[in-house]
């Protein structure tokens, strides 16, 4: 990471950045982009990270906006995808109904999945980040609260954001409002079932993705799992429908009686 940015970090975040760079064998680059979407009135824009098999970049909206807690969050994303080998969920360009909305939806779902694992660790290290996440989840449920009950499109968002409350912010001040909205939309049982189904597979991305798609009624054909290997400079993608078919044939093999 460029020295000017590295020097602005708290010692533990700086150490994480340096350890990651040492393990990965390259520098994590900080890049400024004016096009990051604004997430809150008092923030110029959220940070993002970009990863591929040959590098990692932390994208910031302004050279002066480099909050420690947000950098920690992005470093956790980098660590998962590049050091721990956790696959990213990406859109499948061969999907017959592909369009840019499919691409952004798949990115949204991957972020939501990753946050179920990353944010609890982030809150352990930076309890003050609770205010940021409480504000984010309050905004989401505020939007869902004004959604008409017949809009089936809001089902995935409602279920996903209930899972976030259940697994990340169980004592959230927004919990009561979320339950009211789920009741009104008729999704309370489905949301509880979804959150329960995720609990045992949070640390197994392949299984997590499979359950995610089943419960949210998403088409597996729209997405792939992308595995990045920085040491071999390699990128491998497996379409989800192939992962699902392999899992099914594996299950059938397991059910075959022994002779
Ligand atoms: Zn994130």
Tab-separated table of C-alpha atoms and ligand atoms in Angstrom, residues 39 47 49 73-74 77 111 114-115 118-119 122 133, ligand 1:
chain	number	residue	atom	x	y	z
A	39	UNK	CA	-24.102	5.803	1.201
A	47	UNK	CA	-15.061	2.194	-0.031
A	49	UNK	CA	-12.288	-3.365	-3.217
A	73	UNK	CA	-13.558	-4.060	6.203
A	74	UNK	CA	-12.118	-4.010	2.671
A	77	UNK	CA	-12.759	-8.948	1.734
A	111	UNK	CA	-21.606	-8.860	-0.793
A	114	UNK	CA	-19.607	-12.113	2.589
A	115	UNK	CA	-20.903	-9.617	5.143
A	118	UNK	CA	-16.886	-10.402	7.733
A	119	UNK	CA	-18.968	-7.961	9.755
A	122	UNK	CA	-15.136	-6.374	12.124
A	133	UNK	CA	-24.069	-1.007	10.383
B	1	LIG	ZN1	-18.197	-5.206	2.194
